[in-house]
Coordinates of C-alpha atoms in Angstrom, one line a residue:
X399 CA 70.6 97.5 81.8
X400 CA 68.6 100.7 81.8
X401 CA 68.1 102.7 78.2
X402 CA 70.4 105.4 79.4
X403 CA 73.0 103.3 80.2
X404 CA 72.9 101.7 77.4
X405 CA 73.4 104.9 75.2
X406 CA 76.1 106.2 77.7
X407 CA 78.3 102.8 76.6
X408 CA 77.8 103.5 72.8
X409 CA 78.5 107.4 73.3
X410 CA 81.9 106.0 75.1
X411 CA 82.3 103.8 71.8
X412 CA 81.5 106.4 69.4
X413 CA 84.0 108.9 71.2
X414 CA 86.8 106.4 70.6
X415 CA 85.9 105.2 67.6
X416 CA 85.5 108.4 66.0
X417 CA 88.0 110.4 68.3
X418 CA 90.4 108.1 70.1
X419 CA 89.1 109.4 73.5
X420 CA 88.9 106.7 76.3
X421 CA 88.4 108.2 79.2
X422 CA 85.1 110.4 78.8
X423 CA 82.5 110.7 81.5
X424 CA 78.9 110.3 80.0
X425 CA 75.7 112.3 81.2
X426 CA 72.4 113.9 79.9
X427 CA 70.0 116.2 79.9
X428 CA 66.8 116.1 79.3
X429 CA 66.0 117.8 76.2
X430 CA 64.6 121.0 75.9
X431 CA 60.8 121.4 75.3
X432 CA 61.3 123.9 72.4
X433 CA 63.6 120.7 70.1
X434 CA 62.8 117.5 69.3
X435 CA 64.0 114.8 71.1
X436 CA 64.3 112.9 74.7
X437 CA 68.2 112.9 75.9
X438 CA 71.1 116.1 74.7
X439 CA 74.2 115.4 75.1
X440 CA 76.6 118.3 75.1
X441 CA 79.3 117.8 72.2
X442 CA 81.3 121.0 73.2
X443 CA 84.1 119.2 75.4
X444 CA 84.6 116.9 72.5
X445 CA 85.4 119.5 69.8
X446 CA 89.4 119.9 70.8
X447 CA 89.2 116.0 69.8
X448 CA 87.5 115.9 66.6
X449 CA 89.0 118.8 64.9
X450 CA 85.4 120.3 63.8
X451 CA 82.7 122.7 64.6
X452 CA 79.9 121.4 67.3
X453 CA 77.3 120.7 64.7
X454 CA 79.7 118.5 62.5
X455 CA 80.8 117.0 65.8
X456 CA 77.3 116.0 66.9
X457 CA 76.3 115.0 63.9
X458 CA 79.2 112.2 63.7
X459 CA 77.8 111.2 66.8
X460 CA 74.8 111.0 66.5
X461 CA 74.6 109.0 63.0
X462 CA 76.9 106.5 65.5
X463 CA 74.5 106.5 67.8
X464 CA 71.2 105.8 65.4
X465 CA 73.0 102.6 63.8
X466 CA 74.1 101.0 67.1
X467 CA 70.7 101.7 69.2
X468 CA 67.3 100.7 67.8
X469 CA 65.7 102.5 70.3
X470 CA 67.1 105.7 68.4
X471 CA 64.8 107.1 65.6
X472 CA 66.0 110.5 64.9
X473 CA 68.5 113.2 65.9
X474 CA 69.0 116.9 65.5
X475 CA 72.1 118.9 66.5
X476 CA 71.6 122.6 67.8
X477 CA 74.9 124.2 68.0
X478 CA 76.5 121.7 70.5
X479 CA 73.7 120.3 71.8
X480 CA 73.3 116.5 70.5
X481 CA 69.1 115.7 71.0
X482 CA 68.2 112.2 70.7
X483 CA 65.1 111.3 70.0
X484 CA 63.4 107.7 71.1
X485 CA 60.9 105.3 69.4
X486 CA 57.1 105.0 69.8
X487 CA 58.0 101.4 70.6
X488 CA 60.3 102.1 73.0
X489 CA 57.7 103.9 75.4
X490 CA 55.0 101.5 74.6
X491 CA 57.3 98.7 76.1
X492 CA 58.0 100.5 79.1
X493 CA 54.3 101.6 79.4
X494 CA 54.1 97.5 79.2
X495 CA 56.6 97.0 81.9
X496 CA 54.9 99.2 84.3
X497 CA 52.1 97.6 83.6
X498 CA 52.8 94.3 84.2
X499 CA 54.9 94.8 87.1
X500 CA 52.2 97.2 88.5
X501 CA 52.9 101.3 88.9
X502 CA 52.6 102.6 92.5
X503 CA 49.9 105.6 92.7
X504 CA 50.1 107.4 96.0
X505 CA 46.3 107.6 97.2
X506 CA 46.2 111.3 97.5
X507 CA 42.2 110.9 97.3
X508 CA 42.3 109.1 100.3
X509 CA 38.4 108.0 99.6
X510 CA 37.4 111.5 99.2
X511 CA 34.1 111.2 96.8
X512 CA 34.8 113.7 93.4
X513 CA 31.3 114.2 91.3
X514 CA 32.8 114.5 87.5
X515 CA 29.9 115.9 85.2
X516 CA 30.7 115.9 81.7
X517 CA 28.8 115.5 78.1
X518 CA 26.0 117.3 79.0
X519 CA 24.4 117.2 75.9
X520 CA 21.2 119.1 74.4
X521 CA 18.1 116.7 73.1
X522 CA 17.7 119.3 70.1
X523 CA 20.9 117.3 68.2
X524 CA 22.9 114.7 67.7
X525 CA 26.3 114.5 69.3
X526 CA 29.1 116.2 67.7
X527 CA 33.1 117.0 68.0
X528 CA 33.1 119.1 70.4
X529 CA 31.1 116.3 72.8
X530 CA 33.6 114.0 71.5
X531 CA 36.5 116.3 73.1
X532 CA 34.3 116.6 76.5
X533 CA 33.5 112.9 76.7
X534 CA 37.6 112.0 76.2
X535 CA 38.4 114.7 78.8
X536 CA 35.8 113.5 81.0
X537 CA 36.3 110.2 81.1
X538 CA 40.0 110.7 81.6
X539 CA 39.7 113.0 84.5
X540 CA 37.3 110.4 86.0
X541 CA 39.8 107.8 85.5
X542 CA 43.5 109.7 86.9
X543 CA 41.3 110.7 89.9
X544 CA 40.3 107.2 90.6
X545 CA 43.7 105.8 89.9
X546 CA 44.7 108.6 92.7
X547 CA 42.5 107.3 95.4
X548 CA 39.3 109.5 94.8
X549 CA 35.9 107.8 95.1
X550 CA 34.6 109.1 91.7
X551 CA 30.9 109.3 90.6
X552 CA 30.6 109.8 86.9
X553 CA 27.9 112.0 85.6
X554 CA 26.0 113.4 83.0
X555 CA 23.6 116.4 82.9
X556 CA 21.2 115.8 80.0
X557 CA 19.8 119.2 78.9
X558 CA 16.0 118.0 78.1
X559 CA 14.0 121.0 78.3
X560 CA 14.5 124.8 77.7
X561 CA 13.8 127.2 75.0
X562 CA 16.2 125.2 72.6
X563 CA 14.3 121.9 73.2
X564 CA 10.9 123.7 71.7
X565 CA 12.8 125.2 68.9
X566 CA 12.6 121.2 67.5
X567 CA 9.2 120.6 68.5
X568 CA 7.9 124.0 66.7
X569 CA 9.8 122.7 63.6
X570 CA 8.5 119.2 64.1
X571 CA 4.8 120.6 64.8
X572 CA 5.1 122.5 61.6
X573 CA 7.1 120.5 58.8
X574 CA 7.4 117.6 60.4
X575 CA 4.4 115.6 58.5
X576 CA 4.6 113.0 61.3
X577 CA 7.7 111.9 60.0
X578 CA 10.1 109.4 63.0
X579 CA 13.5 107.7 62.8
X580 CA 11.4 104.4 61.4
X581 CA 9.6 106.6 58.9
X582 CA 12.7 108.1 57.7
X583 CA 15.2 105.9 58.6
X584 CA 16.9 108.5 60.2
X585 CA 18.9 108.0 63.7
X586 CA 16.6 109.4 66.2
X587 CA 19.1 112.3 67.7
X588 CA 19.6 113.2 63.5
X589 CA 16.3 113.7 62.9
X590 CA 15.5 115.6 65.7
X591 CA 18.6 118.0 65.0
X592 CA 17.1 118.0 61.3
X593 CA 14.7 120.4 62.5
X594 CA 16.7 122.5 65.0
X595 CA 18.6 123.4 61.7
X596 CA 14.7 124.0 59.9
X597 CA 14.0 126.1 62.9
X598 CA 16.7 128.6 62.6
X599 CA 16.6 128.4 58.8
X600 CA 12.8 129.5 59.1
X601 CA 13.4 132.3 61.4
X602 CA 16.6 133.9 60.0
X603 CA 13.5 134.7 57.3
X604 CA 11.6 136.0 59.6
X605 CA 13.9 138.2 61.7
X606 CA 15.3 139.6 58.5
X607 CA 12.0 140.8 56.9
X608 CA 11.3 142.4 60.5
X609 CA 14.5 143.8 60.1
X610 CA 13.3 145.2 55.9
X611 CA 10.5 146.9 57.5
X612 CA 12.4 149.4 59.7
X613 CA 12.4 147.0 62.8
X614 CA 16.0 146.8 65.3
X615 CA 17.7 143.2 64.9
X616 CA 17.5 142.6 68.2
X617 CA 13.7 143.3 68.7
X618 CA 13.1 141.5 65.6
X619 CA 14.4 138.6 67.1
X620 CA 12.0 139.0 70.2
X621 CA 9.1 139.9 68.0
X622 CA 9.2 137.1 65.5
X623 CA 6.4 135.2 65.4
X624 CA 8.0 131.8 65.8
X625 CA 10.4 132.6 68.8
X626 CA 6.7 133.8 70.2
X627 CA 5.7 130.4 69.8
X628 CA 8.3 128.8 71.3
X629 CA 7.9 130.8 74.2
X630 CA 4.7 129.8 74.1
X631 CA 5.4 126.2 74.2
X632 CA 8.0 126.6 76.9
X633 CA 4.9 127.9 78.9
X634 CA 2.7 125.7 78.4
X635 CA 5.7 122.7 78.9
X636 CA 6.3 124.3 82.5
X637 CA 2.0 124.6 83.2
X638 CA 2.5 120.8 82.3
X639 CA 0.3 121.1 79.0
X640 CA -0.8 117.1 78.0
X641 CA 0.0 117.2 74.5
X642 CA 3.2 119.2 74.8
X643 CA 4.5 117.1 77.3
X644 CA 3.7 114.0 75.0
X645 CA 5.4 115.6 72.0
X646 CA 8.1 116.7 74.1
X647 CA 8.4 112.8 75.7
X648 CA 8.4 111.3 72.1
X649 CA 11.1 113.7 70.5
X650 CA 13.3 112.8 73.8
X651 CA 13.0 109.3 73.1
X652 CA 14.3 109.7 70.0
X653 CA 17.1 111.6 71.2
X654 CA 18.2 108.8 73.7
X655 CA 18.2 106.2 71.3
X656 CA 20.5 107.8 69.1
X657 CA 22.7 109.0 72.0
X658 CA 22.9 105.5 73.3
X659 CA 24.1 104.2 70.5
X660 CA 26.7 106.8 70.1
X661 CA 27.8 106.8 73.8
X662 CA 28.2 102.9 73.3
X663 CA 30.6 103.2 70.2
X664 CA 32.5 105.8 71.9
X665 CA 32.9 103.7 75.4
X666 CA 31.6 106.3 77.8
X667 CA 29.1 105.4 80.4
X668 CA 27.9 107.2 83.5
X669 CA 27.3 106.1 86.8
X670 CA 24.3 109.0 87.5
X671 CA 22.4 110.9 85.1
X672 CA 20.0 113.6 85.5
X673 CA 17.7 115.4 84.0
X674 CA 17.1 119.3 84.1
X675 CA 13.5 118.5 83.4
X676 CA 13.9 117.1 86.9
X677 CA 16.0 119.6 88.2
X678 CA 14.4 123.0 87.2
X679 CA 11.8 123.1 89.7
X680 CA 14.1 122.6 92.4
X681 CA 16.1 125.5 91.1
X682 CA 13.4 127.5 91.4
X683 CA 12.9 126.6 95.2
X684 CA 16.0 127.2 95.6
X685 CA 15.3 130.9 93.7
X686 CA 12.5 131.5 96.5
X687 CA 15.0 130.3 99.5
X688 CA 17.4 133.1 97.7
X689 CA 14.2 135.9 98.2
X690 CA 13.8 134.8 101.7
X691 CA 17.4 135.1 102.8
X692 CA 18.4 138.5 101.1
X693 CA 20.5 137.0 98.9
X694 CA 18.3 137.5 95.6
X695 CA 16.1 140.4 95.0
X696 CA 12.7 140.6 92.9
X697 CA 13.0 143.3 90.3
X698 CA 9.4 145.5 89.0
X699 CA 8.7 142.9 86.5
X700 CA 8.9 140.1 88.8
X701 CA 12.4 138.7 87.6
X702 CA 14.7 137.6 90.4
X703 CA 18.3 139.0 90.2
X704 CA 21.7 138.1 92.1
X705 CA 24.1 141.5 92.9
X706 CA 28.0 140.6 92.4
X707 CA 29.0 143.9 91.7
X708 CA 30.8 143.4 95.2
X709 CA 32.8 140.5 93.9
X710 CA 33.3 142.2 90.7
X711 CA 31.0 140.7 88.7
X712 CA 27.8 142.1 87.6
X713 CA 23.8 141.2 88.3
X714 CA 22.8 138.2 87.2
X715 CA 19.0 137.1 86.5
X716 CA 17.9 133.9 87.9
X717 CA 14.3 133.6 87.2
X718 CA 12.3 135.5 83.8
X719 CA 9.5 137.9 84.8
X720 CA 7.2 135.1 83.5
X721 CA 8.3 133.2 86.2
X722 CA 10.8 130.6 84.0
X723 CA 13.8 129.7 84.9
X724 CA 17.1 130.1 83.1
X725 CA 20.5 127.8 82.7
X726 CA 21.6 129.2 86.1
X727 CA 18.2 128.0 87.8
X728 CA 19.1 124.4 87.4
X729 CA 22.1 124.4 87.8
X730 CA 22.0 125.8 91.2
X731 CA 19.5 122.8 91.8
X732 CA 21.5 120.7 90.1
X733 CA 24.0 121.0 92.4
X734 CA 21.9 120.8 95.6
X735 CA 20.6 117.6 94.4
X736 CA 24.5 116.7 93.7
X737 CA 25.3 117.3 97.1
X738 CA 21.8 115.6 98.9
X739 CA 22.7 112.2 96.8
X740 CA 26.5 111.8 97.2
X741 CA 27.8 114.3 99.9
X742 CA 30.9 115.1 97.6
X743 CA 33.6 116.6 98.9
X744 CA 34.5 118.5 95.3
X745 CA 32.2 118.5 92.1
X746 CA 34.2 119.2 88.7
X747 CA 32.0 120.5 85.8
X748 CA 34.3 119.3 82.6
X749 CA 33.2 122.7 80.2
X750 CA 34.7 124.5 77.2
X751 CA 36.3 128.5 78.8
X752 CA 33.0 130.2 77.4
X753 CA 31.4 129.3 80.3
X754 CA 33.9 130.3 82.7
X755 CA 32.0 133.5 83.4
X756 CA 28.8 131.1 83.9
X757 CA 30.8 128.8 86.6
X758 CA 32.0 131.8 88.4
X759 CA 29.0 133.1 89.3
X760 CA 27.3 129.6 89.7
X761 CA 30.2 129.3 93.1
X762 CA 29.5 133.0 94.1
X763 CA 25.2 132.2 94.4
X764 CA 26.0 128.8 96.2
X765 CA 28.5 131.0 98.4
X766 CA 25.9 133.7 98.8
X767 CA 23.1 131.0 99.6
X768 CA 25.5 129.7 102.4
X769 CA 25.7 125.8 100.7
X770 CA 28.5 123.9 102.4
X771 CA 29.7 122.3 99.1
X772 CA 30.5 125.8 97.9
X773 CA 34.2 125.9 97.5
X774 CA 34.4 122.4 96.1
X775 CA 32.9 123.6 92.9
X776 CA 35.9 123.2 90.1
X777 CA 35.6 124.4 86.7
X778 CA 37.7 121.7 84.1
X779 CA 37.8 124.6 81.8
X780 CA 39.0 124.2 78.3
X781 CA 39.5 125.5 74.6
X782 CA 36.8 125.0 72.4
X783 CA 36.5 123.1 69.2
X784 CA 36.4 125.5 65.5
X785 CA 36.3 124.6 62.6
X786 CA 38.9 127.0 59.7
X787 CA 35.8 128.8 58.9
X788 CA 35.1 129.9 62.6
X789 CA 32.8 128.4 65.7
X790 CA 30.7 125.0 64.9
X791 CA 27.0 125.7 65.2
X792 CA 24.3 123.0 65.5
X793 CA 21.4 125.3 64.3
X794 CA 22.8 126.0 61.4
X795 CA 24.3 122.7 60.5
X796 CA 27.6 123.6 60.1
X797 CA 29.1 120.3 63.1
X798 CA 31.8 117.9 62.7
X799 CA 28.8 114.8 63.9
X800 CA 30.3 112.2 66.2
X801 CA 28.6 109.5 64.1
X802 CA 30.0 110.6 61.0
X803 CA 33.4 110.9 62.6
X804 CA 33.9 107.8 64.3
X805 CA 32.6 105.9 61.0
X806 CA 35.2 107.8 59.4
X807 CA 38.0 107.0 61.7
X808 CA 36.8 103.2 61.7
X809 CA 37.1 103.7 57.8
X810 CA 40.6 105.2 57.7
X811 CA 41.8 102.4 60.2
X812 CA 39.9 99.9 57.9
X813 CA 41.5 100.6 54.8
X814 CA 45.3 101.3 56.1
X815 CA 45.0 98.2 57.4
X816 CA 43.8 96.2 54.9
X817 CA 46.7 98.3 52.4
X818 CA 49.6 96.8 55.1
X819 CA 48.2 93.1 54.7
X820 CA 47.4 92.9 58.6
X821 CA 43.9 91.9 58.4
X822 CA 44.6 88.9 60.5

């Protein structure tokens, strides 16, 4: 006998226990998203029998209907509506059921291949909350779209090179004293997110006694002397400078070994990664194929710009005057590459709503460039991760770290457990 029937026989028993009514004719509703609780039952016909006010009325009722079905773990009364709440247990035993006896999907996919990219992380820092929410949402959209007949390729985007990357190295180059993970002891994507922090620490100095002397903030922040440095670096990374590239190869490896470990403890894995270290440079063809079409126009200083004033956007740069590219640049190669490996029918890019803008214009230059995977780009878009005190930022320390979290979870879980004797 189903749960509902169930609870429709003791509401029958409850009415004649409690009222002397015999002939009633049970049904529910499902409960209103705004109380708490899974079935209401409407006590109002039942008032002329009890003698009371609704409330008093479903409250009889329901303290009936809690002792004589376990399944029952709570009830409210709101004016004459009788909400019953269910158990945890109860849903896991039907998720059990269903289970066992198999759940029937309609394949809705039908074999269509869906590109998922999420994590995405940066090899400046160690993995943190937020990546923890992005992973979880990743991995679950991977796994309903499978379970719905898609042919699902899971990736990641590893974010290996770029301005931020340098901001490390500069740190490393300069206070490092050769220090490693072994060294220190230090996981490897710690220590190299030890001296993002270091960087941003040193250069808050800087910009600020720019800023003493009479200098604008914002040209401060051009004109300090380390973010010359890193551009410097990024330069020289992009000319393919030997001893760059070997620091830069090093600090990396460190990075991945840390991530791995993380990744494994969380349970995510990936069926393709790539690399924008890879990537850039096809971007920047990409850029050039832009130039030749119309599409992109070169501005007095060289830089390379997209109109979408049209589509009510604004322009959008795609390429420095220096010639280097920008988050844009790979991604539109990114894509490209997406689309020569897998030929996806849709590719879903699992990011946090502040770069929604980003997304939108990343669809409008693949539009513009005439790329037949255009309208399959999806943006997973979703609310960012604070903490009370405002926005987590990596530079200046202030992360909830994965690491730190998951050993604290384990912890928690550890000690409850060992508190309620179920160690074996």
């Amino acid at each position: 006998m189903e749960l509902v029937d169930i609870l429709a026989d003791k509401i029958k028993a409850a009415l004649a226990h409690l009222y002397n009514v015999t002939d009633a004719k049970i049904s529910f509703e499902k409960t209103n998203t705004n109380f708490a609780g899974d079935y209401t039952f409407v006590v109002f016909p039942y008032v002329r029998f009890s003698k009371k006010g609704p409330e008093a009325t479903g409250e009889e009722i329901g303290a009936f209907i809690q002792n004589e079905v376990p399944e029952i773990t709570g009830f409210n009364v709101v004016k004459g509506f009788l909400n019953l709440e269910l158990s945890d247990n109860y849903w896991l035993k039907v998720a059990q059921k269903r289970a066992t006896n198999g759940i029937t999907i309609p394949n809705i996919g039908e074999e269509k291949k869906v590109v998922v990219e999420y994590s995405s992380p940066n090899t400046n820092k160690p993995l943190h909350l937020g990546h923890v929410r992005n992973n979880v949402l990743g991995l679950a959209m991977c796994e309903i779209l499978a379970a719905n007949g898609y042919v699902v390729i899971k990736n990641n985007l590893v974010n290996d090179r770029g301005i931020h990357i340098c901001k490390s190295m500069i740190a490393w180059q300069k206070w490092g004293n050769g220090e490693t993970p072994e060294s220190s002891g230090i996981k490897g994507d710690h220590l190299v997110g030890k001296y993002y922090v270091e960087f941003d620490k040193h250069y808050r100095v800087e910009v600020q006694a720019l800023v003493e002397k009479g200098m604008a903030e914002e040209t401060a922040k051009n004109e300090a002397s380390l973010m010359q440095e890193t551009r410097q670096m990024l330069q020289k990374w992009e000319d393919g400078d030997d001893e760059i590239l070997a620091l830069w190869k090093k600090m990396n490896a460190w990075v991945y070994a840390g991530f791995d470990v993380t990744y494994k403890r969380l349970g995510v894995s990936f069926d393709k990664i790539y690399y924008e270290s890879n990537t850039y440079l096809l971007g920047k063809a990409m850029v050039q194929e832009g130039l030749a079409s119309g599409a992109f126009y070169q501005k007095e200083d060289n830089s390379v710009w997209v109109d979408l004033t049209t589509d009510g956007l604004d322009e959008k740069i795609v390429q420095r005057s220096d010639g280097t590219s920008v988050y844009i640049t790979q991604d539109i190669g990114t894509a490209d590459l997406k689309y020569q490996d897998f030929k996806m029918d849709k590719f879903i890019y699992v990011v946090g709503n502040e770069q929604d803008y980003h997304f939108k214009v990343l669809q409008l230059i693949l539009k513009k460039l005439n790329k037949p995977y255009a309208d399959g780009l999806f943006h997973l878009s979703y609310g960012m991760v604070d903490l009370p005190e405002g926005k987590m930022k990596s530079r200046e320390g202030t992360v909830v770290d994965a690491d730190e979290l998951m050993e604290e979870v384990v912890s928690t879980a550890q000690k409850q457990t060992e508190e309620l004797g179920k160690t074996e």
